[in-house]
Amino acid sequence: MEKLTNNTPLPSGGVGGRLPLISIIMGSTSDLPVMEKACKQLDELQVPFEVNALSAHRTPEAVEAFACGAKERGIKVIIAAAGMAAALPGVIAASTTLPVIGVPIKGMLDGLDALLSIVQMPPGIPVATVGVNAAQNAAILAVEMLAISDEAVAQRLADHKAGLKQKIEKANRELADVKYTYKTN
Ligand code: RP5
Protein backbone atom coordinates (compact mmCIF):
# COMPACT_ATOMS: atom_id res chain seq x y z
CA MET A 1 0.00 0.00 0.00
CA GLU A 2 1.20 3.52 -0.82
CA LYS A 3 2.61 5.28 2.24
CA LEU A 4 0.11 7.83 3.52
CA THR A 5 0.89 11.10 5.22
CA ASN A 6 -1.31 13.80 6.68
CA ASN A 7 -0.61 15.73 3.45
CA THR A 8 -1.74 12.97 1.11
CA PRO A 9 -4.09 14.61 -1.43
CA LEU A 10 -7.61 13.24 -1.62
CA PRO A 11 -8.03 11.11 -4.77
CA SER A 12 -10.33 12.22 -7.56
CA GLY A 13 -10.86 8.79 -9.12
CA GLY A 14 -11.04 5.14 -8.15
CA VAL A 15 -9.59 1.80 -9.21
CA GLY A 16 -10.85 0.70 -12.60
CA GLY A 17 -12.42 4.11 -13.21
CA ARG A 18 -14.82 3.61 -10.30
CA LEU A 19 -15.24 6.39 -7.80
CA PRO A 20 -14.99 5.49 -4.12
CA LEU A 21 -18.27 4.90 -2.26
CA ILE A 22 -16.69 4.60 1.17
CA SER A 23 -14.05 6.93 2.56
CA ILE A 24 -11.74 5.70 5.30
CA ILE A 25 -10.07 8.50 7.24
CA MET A 26 -7.63 7.94 10.07
CA GLY A 27 -6.09 10.41 12.47
CA SER A 28 -2.56 9.23 11.83
CA THR A 29 -0.75 6.69 9.72
CA SER A 30 0.05 4.98 13.04
CA ASP A 31 -3.64 3.86 12.90
CA LEU A 32 -3.07 2.03 9.60
CA PRO A 33 -2.20 -1.40 11.04
CA VAL A 34 -5.70 -1.46 12.56
CA MET A 35 -7.49 0.14 9.62
CA GLU A 36 -5.97 -2.30 7.13
CA LYS A 37 -8.60 -4.76 8.38
CA ALA A 38 -11.30 -2.43 7.03
CA CYS A 39 -9.48 -2.08 3.71
CA LYS A 40 -9.16 -5.86 3.40
CA GLN A 41 -12.85 -6.38 4.18
CA LEU A 42 -13.93 -3.79 1.60
CA ASP A 43 -11.67 -5.44 -0.97
CA GLU A 44 -13.27 -8.81 -0.21
CA LEU A 45 -16.75 -7.34 -0.60
CA GLN A 46 -15.66 -5.56 -3.81
CA VAL A 47 -16.66 -2.08 -2.69
CA PRO A 48 -14.56 0.82 -4.03
CA PHE A 49 -13.06 2.92 -1.27
CA GLU A 50 -10.45 5.56 -0.61
CA VAL A 51 -8.17 5.80 2.39
CA ASN A 52 -6.44 8.88 3.75
CA ALA A 53 -4.91 10.30 6.90
CA LEU A 54 -6.31 13.58 8.23
CA SER A 55 -6.15 14.89 11.78
CA ALA A 56 -8.79 16.92 13.63
CA HIS A 57 -6.04 18.52 15.68
CA ARG A 58 -3.12 18.67 13.24
CA THR A 59 -4.94 19.43 9.94
CA PRO A 60 -8.32 20.88 11.03
CA GLU A 61 -8.87 22.87 7.81
CA ALA A 62 -8.30 19.78 5.64
CA VAL A 63 -10.74 17.78 7.79
CA GLU A 64 -13.47 20.37 7.32
CA ALA A 65 -12.84 20.60 3.57
CA PHE A 66 -13.00 16.81 3.32
CA ALA A 67 -16.23 16.55 5.34
CA CYS A 68 -17.94 19.38 3.43
CA GLY A 69 -17.01 17.94 0.03
CA ALA A 70 -17.40 14.20 0.58
CA LYS A 71 -21.08 13.89 -0.40
CA GLU A 72 -20.59 15.88 -3.59
CA ARG A 73 -17.73 13.53 -4.57
CA GLY A 74 -20.12 10.56 -4.38
CA ILE A 75 -19.03 9.17 -1.02
CA LYS A 76 -21.92 7.37 0.71
CA VAL A 77 -20.41 6.41 4.08
CA ILE A 78 -17.39 7.68 6.01
CA ILE A 79 -15.36 5.48 8.34
CA ALA A 80 -13.27 7.65 10.67
CA ALA A 81 -10.68 6.19 13.03
CA ALA A 82 -8.74 7.94 15.76
CA GLY A 83 -7.06 7.29 19.05
CA MET A 84 -6.57 9.21 22.31
CA ALA A 85 -8.68 12.44 22.37
CA ALA A 86 -10.40 11.13 19.26
CA ALA A 87 -12.20 14.18 17.86
CA LEU A 88 -11.93 13.21 14.19
CA PRO A 89 -15.19 11.24 13.67
CA GLY A 90 -17.28 13.83 15.51
CA VAL A 91 -15.70 16.77 13.73
CA ILE A 92 -16.38 15.11 10.37
CA ALA A 93 -19.98 14.31 11.41
CA ALA A 94 -20.47 17.97 12.29
CA SER A 95 -19.90 19.02 8.67
CA THR A 96 -21.73 16.35 6.65
CA THR A 97 -25.09 14.59 6.47
CA LEU A 98 -23.36 11.35 5.42
CA PRO A 99 -23.35 8.57 8.01
CA VAL A 100 -20.08 8.50 9.94
CA ILE A 101 -18.83 5.29 11.53
CA GLY A 102 -16.25 5.84 14.23
CA VAL A 103 -13.45 3.39 15.07
CA PRO A 104 -11.75 3.99 18.42
CA ILE A 105 -8.05 3.09 18.16
CA LYS A 106 -6.44 1.40 21.12
CA GLY A 107 -3.67 3.49 22.61
CA MET A 108 -3.76 4.50 26.25
CA LEU A 109 -6.37 3.14 28.73
CA ASP A 110 -7.02 0.16 26.41
CA GLY A 111 -8.77 2.53 24.00
CA LEU A 112 -11.43 3.62 26.48
CA ASP A 113 -10.33 7.24 26.04
CA ALA A 114 -10.93 7.07 22.28
CA LEU A 115 -14.13 5.02 22.64
CA LEU A 116 -15.75 7.59 24.93
CA SER A 117 -14.45 10.52 22.85
CA ILE A 118 -16.12 9.06 19.76
CA VAL A 119 -19.34 7.60 21.16
CA GLN A 120 -20.38 10.44 23.51
CA MET A 121 -21.59 12.86 20.84
CA PRO A 122 -23.99 15.70 21.63
CA PRO A 123 -27.64 15.27 20.52
CA GLY A 124 -28.03 15.92 16.80
CA ILE A 125 -24.57 14.82 15.69
CA PRO A 126 -24.39 11.02 15.89
CA VAL A 127 -21.35 8.87 15.19
CA ALA A 128 -22.11 5.14 14.80
CA THR A 129 -19.34 3.80 16.99
CA VAL A 130 -17.92 0.28 16.74
CA GLY A 131 -15.71 -1.44 19.30
CA VAL A 132 -12.09 -0.57 20.04
CA ASN A 133 -9.96 -1.46 16.98
CA ALA A 134 -13.08 -2.99 15.35
CA ALA A 135 -12.13 -1.84 11.85
CA GLN A 136 -13.57 -4.94 10.16
CA ASN A 137 -16.97 -4.34 11.76
CA ALA A 138 -16.85 -0.72 10.63
CA ALA A 139 -16.33 -1.90 7.05
CA ILE A 140 -19.19 -4.39 7.27
CA LEU A 141 -21.54 -1.80 8.78
CA ALA A 142 -20.64 0.65 6.02
CA VAL A 143 -21.36 -1.99 3.37
CA GLU A 144 -24.67 -2.83 5.07
CA MET A 145 -25.63 0.82 4.60
CA LEU A 146 -24.75 0.63 0.90
CA ALA A 147 -26.66 -2.66 0.60
CA ILE A 148 -29.95 -0.91 1.47
CA SER A 149 -30.03 0.40 -2.10
CA ASP A 150 -27.71 -2.00 -3.95
CA GLU A 151 -28.91 -5.57 -4.50
CA ALA A 152 -25.54 -6.84 -5.77
CA VAL A 153 -23.78 -5.56 -2.67
CA ALA A 154 -26.55 -7.04 -0.50
CA GLN A 155 -25.99 -10.45 -2.13
CA ARG A 156 -22.23 -10.30 -1.47
CA LEU A 157 -22.96 -9.45 2.18
CA ALA A 158 -25.38 -12.37 2.42
CA ASP A 159 -22.69 -14.68 0.99
CA HIS A 160 -20.19 -13.30 3.52
CA LYS A 161 -22.58 -14.01 6.41
CA ALA A 162 -23.26 -17.51 5.10
CA GLY A 163 -19.49 -18.05 5.16
CA LEU A 164 -19.38 -17.04 8.84
CA LYS A 165 -22.11 -19.56 9.60
CA GLN A 166 -20.17 -22.32 7.85
CA LYS A 167 -17.07 -21.39 9.85
CA ILE A 168 -18.92 -21.92 13.16
CA GLU A 169 -20.50 -25.15 11.92
CA LYS A 170 -17.02 -26.44 11.00
CA ALA A 171 -15.68 -25.37 14.42
CA ASN A 172 -18.46 -27.35 16.09
CA ARG A 173 -17.64 -30.46 14.05
CA GLU A 174 -14.01 -30.11 15.17
CA LEU A 175 -15.08 -29.60 18.79
CA ALA A 176 -17.05 -32.83 18.58
CA ASP A 177 -13.71 -34.63 18.08
CA VAL A 178 -12.16 -33.12 21.20
CA LYS A 179 -12.25 -35.74 23.92
CA TYR A 180 -12.45 -35.22 27.67
CA THR A 181 -13.39 -37.81 30.27
CA TYR A 182 -16.46 -35.90 31.43
CA LYS A 183 -17.37 -34.33 28.05
CA THR A 184 -20.68 -35.84 26.96
CA ASN A 185 -20.94 -34.67 23.31
C1 RP5 B 1 -4.65 10.28 17.13
O1 RP5 B 1 -3.51 10.24 17.91
C2 RP5 B 1 -4.38 9.34 16.00
O2 RP5 B 1 -5.60 8.85 15.50
C3 RP5 B 1 -3.54 8.27 16.63
O3 RP5 B 1 -4.34 7.17 17.06
C4 RP5 B 1 -2.94 8.96 17.85
C5 RP5 B 1 -1.45 9.05 17.82
O4 RP5 B 1 -1.03 9.67 16.62
P1 RP5 B 1 0.54 9.69 16.21
O5 RP5 B 1 1.26 10.47 17.27
O6 RP5 B 1 0.99 8.25 16.15
O7 RP5 B 1 0.60 10.36 14.87
O8 RP5 B 1 -4.92 11.55 16.66
mmCIF file of C-alpha atoms and ligand atoms in Angstrom:
data_model
loop_
_atom_site.group_PDB
_atom_site.id
_atom_site.type_symbol
_atom_site.label_atom_id
_atom_site.label_comp_id
_atom_site.label_asym_id
_atom_site.label_seq_id
_atom_site.Cartn_x
_atom_site.Cartn_y
_atom_site.Cartn_z
ATOM 1 C CA MET A 1 0.000 0.000 0.000
ATOM 2 C CA GLU A 2 1.200 3.523 -0.817
ATOM 3 C CA LYS A 3 2.614 5.284 2.239
ATOM 4 C CA LEU A 4 0.107 7.828 3.517
ATOM 5 C CA THR A 5 0.887 11.099 5.222
ATOM 6 C CA ASN A 6 -1.315 13.795 6.678
ATOM 7 C CA ASN A 7 -0.612 15.727 3.453
ATOM 8 C CA THR A 8 -1.742 12.967 1.111
ATOM 9 C CA PRO A 9 -4.088 14.612 -1.429
ATOM 10 C CA LEU A 10 -7.611 13.238 -1.625
ATOM 11 C CA PRO A 11 -8.026 11.105 -4.765
ATOM 12 C CA SER A 12 -10.334 12.218 -7.563
ATOM 13 C CA GLY A 13 -10.864 8.787 -9.123
ATOM 14 C CA GLY A 14 -11.036 5.138 -8.147
ATOM 15 C CA VAL A 15 -9.587 1.802 -9.215
ATOM 16 C CA GLY A 16 -10.854 0.700 -12.604
ATOM 17 C CA GLY A 17 -12.419 4.110 -13.208
ATOM 18 C CA ARG A 18 -14.823 3.610 -10.300
ATOM 19 C CA LEU A 19 -15.238 6.388 -7.798
ATOM 20 C CA PRO A 20 -14.992 5.488 -4.123
ATOM 21 C CA LEU A 21 -18.269 4.902 -2.261
ATOM 22 C CA ILE A 22 -16.694 4.602 1.171
ATOM 23 C CA SER A 23 -14.046 6.925 2.556
ATOM 24 C CA ILE A 24 -11.735 5.702 5.301
ATOM 25 C CA ILE A 25 -10.071 8.499 7.239
ATOM 26 C CA MET A 26 -7.627 7.940 10.068
ATOM 27 C CA GLY A 27 -6.094 10.415 12.473
ATOM 28 C CA SER A 28 -2.564 9.231 11.830
ATOM 29 C CA THR A 29 -0.747 6.686 9.721
ATOM 30 C CA SER A 30 0.046 4.976 13.038
ATOM 31 C CA ASP A 31 -3.636 3.858 12.902
ATOM 32 C CA LEU A 32 -3.073 2.033 9.595
ATOM 33 C CA PRO A 33 -2.196 -1.403 11.040
ATOM 34 C CA VAL A 34 -5.701 -1.464 12.560
ATOM 35 C CA MET A 35 -7.492 0.139 9.622
ATOM 36 C CA GLU A 36 -5.972 -2.300 7.131
ATOM 37 C CA LYS A 37 -8.601 -4.764 8.385
ATOM 38 C CA ALA A 38 -11.301 -2.429 7.032
ATOM 39 C CA CYS A 39 -9.477 -2.078 3.711
ATOM 40 C CA LYS A 40 -9.158 -5.863 3.403
ATOM 41 C CA GLN A 41 -12.847 -6.377 4.181
ATOM 42 C CA LEU A 42 -13.934 -3.789 1.597
ATOM 43 C CA ASP A 43 -11.667 -5.437 -0.966
ATOM 44 C CA GLU A 44 -13.272 -8.807 -0.207
ATOM 45 C CA LEU A 45 -16.754 -7.335 -0.597
ATOM 46 C CA GLN A 46 -15.661 -5.555 -3.805
ATOM 47 C CA VAL A 47 -16.658 -2.075 -2.692
ATOM 48 C CA PRO A 48 -14.561 0.815 -4.033
ATOM 49 C CA PHE A 49 -13.064 2.919 -1.269
ATOM 50 C CA GLU A 50 -10.453 5.562 -0.613
ATOM 51 C CA VAL A 51 -8.170 5.796 2.395
ATOM 52 C CA ASN A 52 -6.437 8.883 3.746
ATOM 53 C CA ALA A 53 -4.908 10.296 6.905
ATOM 54 C CA LEU A 54 -6.310 13.580 8.229
ATOM 55 C CA SER A 55 -6.151 14.893 11.775
ATOM 56 C CA ALA A 56 -8.790 16.916 13.629
ATOM 57 C CA HIS A 57 -6.040 18.519 15.676
ATOM 58 C CA ARG A 58 -3.120 18.668 13.240
ATOM 59 C CA THR A 59 -4.938 19.427 9.942
ATOM 60 C CA PRO A 60 -8.317 20.882 11.025
ATOM 61 C CA GLU A 61 -8.868 22.875 7.811
ATOM 62 C CA ALA A 62 -8.304 19.780 5.643
ATOM 63 C CA VAL A 63 -10.741 17.777 7.787
ATOM 64 C CA GLU A 64 -13.472 20.368 7.323
ATOM 65 C CA ALA A 65 -12.837 20.604 3.569
ATOM 66 C CA PHE A 66 -13.003 16.811 3.323
ATOM 67 C CA ALA A 67 -16.227 16.554 5.340
ATOM 68 C CA CYS A 68 -17.944 19.385 3.435
ATOM 69 C CA GLY A 69 -17.007 17.939 0.028
ATOM 70 C CA ALA A 70 -17.404 14.195 0.581
ATOM 71 C CA LYS A 71 -21.082 13.894 -0.400
ATOM 72 C CA GLU A 72 -20.585 15.876 -3.595
ATOM 73 C CA ARG A 73 -17.733 13.530 -4.570
ATOM 74 C CA GLY A 74 -20.122 10.563 -4.384
ATOM 75 C CA ILE A 75 -19.025 9.175 -1.020
ATOM 76 C CA LYS A 76 -21.917 7.366 0.710
ATOM 77 C CA VAL A 77 -20.413 6.414 4.076
ATOM 78 C CA ILE A 78 -17.395 7.682 6.012
ATOM 79 C CA ILE A 79 -15.361 5.484 8.341
ATOM 80 C CA ALA A 80 -13.273 7.646 10.666
ATOM 81 C CA ALA A 81 -10.678 6.190 13.025
ATOM 82 C CA ALA A 82 -8.741 7.942 15.756
ATOM 83 C CA GLY A 83 -7.057 7.288 19.053
ATOM 84 C CA MET A 84 -6.575 9.214 22.306
ATOM 85 C CA ALA A 85 -8.683 12.442 22.369
ATOM 86 C CA ALA A 86 -10.395 11.133 19.258
ATOM 87 C CA ALA A 87 -12.204 14.180 17.863
ATOM 88 C CA LEU A 88 -11.930 13.212 14.189
ATOM 89 C CA PRO A 89 -15.185 11.236 13.667
ATOM 90 C CA GLY A 90 -17.278 13.827 15.510
ATOM 91 C CA VAL A 91 -15.699 16.769 13.726
ATOM 92 C CA ILE A 92 -16.384 15.108 10.373
ATOM 93 C CA ALA A 93 -19.980 14.309 11.411
ATOM 94 C CA ALA A 94 -20.474 17.972 12.294
ATOM 95 C CA SER A 95 -19.896 19.021 8.670
ATOM 96 C CA THR A 96 -21.725 16.349 6.654
ATOM 97 C CA THR A 97 -25.090 14.592 6.467
ATOM 98 C CA LEU A 98 -23.361 11.352 5.418
ATOM 99 C CA PRO A 99 -23.350 8.568 8.015
ATOM 100 C CA VAL A 100 -20.081 8.500 9.944
ATOM 101 C CA ILE A 101 -18.832 5.287 11.530
ATOM 102 C CA GLY A 102 -16.245 5.839 14.234
ATOM 103 C CA VAL A 103 -13.449 3.394 15.067
ATOM 104 C CA PRO A 104 -11.746 3.995 18.423
ATOM 105 C CA ILE A 105 -8.051 3.085 18.158
ATOM 106 C CA LYS A 106 -6.440 1.396 21.118
ATOM 107 C CA GLY A 107 -3.675 3.494 22.611
ATOM 108 C CA MET A 108 -3.761 4.500 26.250
ATOM 109 C CA LEU A 109 -6.375 3.139 28.732
ATOM 110 C CA ASP A 110 -7.019 0.157 26.408
ATOM 111 C CA GLY A 111 -8.766 2.533 23.996
ATOM 112 C CA LEU A 112 -11.429 3.622 26.479
ATOM 113 C CA ASP A 113 -10.335 7.245 26.043
ATOM 114 C CA ALA A 114 -10.928 7.066 22.279
ATOM 115 C CA LEU A 115 -14.130 5.024 22.639
ATOM 116 C CA LEU A 116 -15.753 7.591 24.930
ATOM 117 C CA SER A 117 -14.452 10.522 22.852
ATOM 118 C CA ILE A 118 -16.115 9.065 19.757
ATOM 119 C CA VAL A 119 -19.336 7.604 21.162
ATOM 120 C CA GLN A 120 -20.381 10.442 23.507
ATOM 121 C CA MET A 121 -21.591 12.856 20.844
ATOM 122 C CA PRO A 122 -23.986 15.698 21.625
ATOM 123 C CA PRO A 123 -27.640 15.267 20.524
ATOM 124 C CA GLY A 124 -28.035 15.922 16.803
ATOM 125 C CA ILE A 125 -24.568 14.821 15.688
ATOM 126 C CA PRO A 126 -24.389 11.016 15.893
ATOM 127 C CA VAL A 127 -21.348 8.871 15.186
ATOM 128 C CA ALA A 128 -22.110 5.137 14.802
ATOM 129 C CA THR A 129 -19.335 3.799 16.992
ATOM 130 C CA VAL A 130 -17.925 0.281 16.745
ATOM 131 C CA GLY A 131 -15.707 -1.436 19.305
ATOM 132 C CA VAL A 132 -12.095 -0.572 20.044
ATOM 133 C CA ASN A 133 -9.957 -1.460 16.984
ATOM 134 C CA ALA A 134 -13.077 -2.988 15.352
ATOM 135 C CA ALA A 135 -12.133 -1.844 11.848
ATOM 136 C CA GLN A 136 -13.572 -4.937 10.163
ATOM 137 C CA ASN A 137 -16.972 -4.342 11.762
ATOM 138 C CA ALA A 138 -16.850 -0.718 10.627
ATOM 139 C CA ALA A 139 -16.334 -1.896 7.054
ATOM 140 C CA ILE A 140 -19.192 -4.393 7.273
ATOM 141 C CA LEU A 141 -21.537 -1.799 8.784
ATOM 142 C CA ALA A 142 -20.640 0.647 6.016
ATOM 143 C CA VAL A 143 -21.357 -1.995 3.366
ATOM 144 C CA GLU A 144 -24.668 -2.829 5.072
ATOM 145 C CA MET A 145 -25.630 0.822 4.600
ATOM 146 C CA LEU A 146 -24.753 0.629 0.896
ATOM 147 C CA ALA A 147 -26.658 -2.658 0.604
ATOM 148 C CA ILE A 148 -29.946 -0.909 1.469
ATOM 149 C CA SER A 149 -30.032 0.404 -2.100
ATOM 150 C CA ASP A 150 -27.709 -1.997 -3.953
ATOM 151 C CA GLU A 151 -28.909 -5.568 -4.505
ATOM 152 C CA ALA A 152 -25.539 -6.836 -5.770
ATOM 153 C CA VAL A 153 -23.783 -5.562 -2.667
ATOM 154 C CA ALA A 154 -26.552 -7.045 -0.496
ATOM 155 C CA GLN A 155 -25.989 -10.450 -2.131
ATOM 156 C CA ARG A 156 -22.232 -10.303 -1.473
ATOM 157 C CA LEU A 157 -22.958 -9.451 2.177
ATOM 158 C CA ALA A 158 -25.384 -12.370 2.421
ATOM 159 C CA ASP A 159 -22.685 -14.683 0.990
ATOM 160 C CA HIS A 160 -20.194 -13.298 3.523
ATOM 161 C CA LYS A 161 -22.577 -14.008 6.411
ATOM 162 C CA ALA A 162 -23.264 -17.505 5.099
ATOM 163 C CA GLY A 163 -19.494 -18.054 5.162
ATOM 164 C CA LEU A 164 -19.377 -17.039 8.841
ATOM 165 C CA LYS A 165 -22.114 -19.560 9.601
ATOM 166 C CA GLN A 166 -20.169 -22.325 7.850
ATOM 167 C CA LYS A 167 -17.067 -21.388 9.849
ATOM 168 C CA ILE A 168 -18.916 -21.916 13.157
ATOM 169 C CA GLU A 169 -20.498 -25.148 11.918
ATOM 170 C CA LYS A 170 -17.015 -26.443 10.999
ATOM 171 C CA ALA A 171 -15.681 -25.372 14.416
ATOM 172 C CA ASN A 172 -18.459 -27.355 16.094
ATOM 173 C CA ARG A 173 -17.642 -30.456 14.049
ATOM 174 C CA GLU A 174 -14.006 -30.107 15.173
ATOM 175 C CA LEU A 175 -15.078 -29.595 18.790
ATOM 176 C CA ALA A 176 -17.049 -32.829 18.583
ATOM 177 C CA ASP A 177 -13.715 -34.630 18.077
ATOM 178 C CA VAL A 178 -12.156 -33.119 21.200
ATOM 179 C CA LYS A 179 -12.247 -35.737 23.918
ATOM 180 C CA TYR A 180 -12.451 -35.221 27.673
ATOM 181 C CA THR A 181 -13.391 -37.811 30.271
ATOM 182 C CA TYR A 182 -16.463 -35.897 31.430
ATOM 183 C CA LYS A 183 -17.369 -34.327 28.048
ATOM 184 C CA THR A 184 -20.679 -35.841 26.965
ATOM 185 C CA ASN A 185 -20.943 -34.674 23.315
HETATM 186 C C1 RP5 B 1 -4.646 10.282 17.134
HETATM 187 O O1 RP5 B 1 -3.509 10.244 17.913
HETATM 188 C C2 RP5 B 1 -4.379 9.340 16.004
HETATM 189 O O2 RP5 B 1 -5.598 8.851 15.498
HETATM 190 C C3 RP5 B 1 -3.537 8.266 16.631
HETATM 191 O O3 RP5 B 1 -4.342 7.171 17.061
HETATM 192 C C4 RP5 B 1 -2.940 8.961 17.853
HETATM 193 C C5 RP5 B 1 -1.449 9.053 17.821
HETATM 194 O O4 RP5 B 1 -1.027 9.672 16.618
HETATM 195 P P1 RP5 B 1 0.536 9.694 16.211
HETATM 196 O O5 RP5 B 1 1.258 10.469 17.271
HETATM 197 O O6 RP5 B 1 0.989 8.255 16.153
HETATM 198 O O7 RP5 B 1 0.601 10.361 14.866
HETATM 199 O O8 RP5 B 1 -4.925 11.549 16.656
#
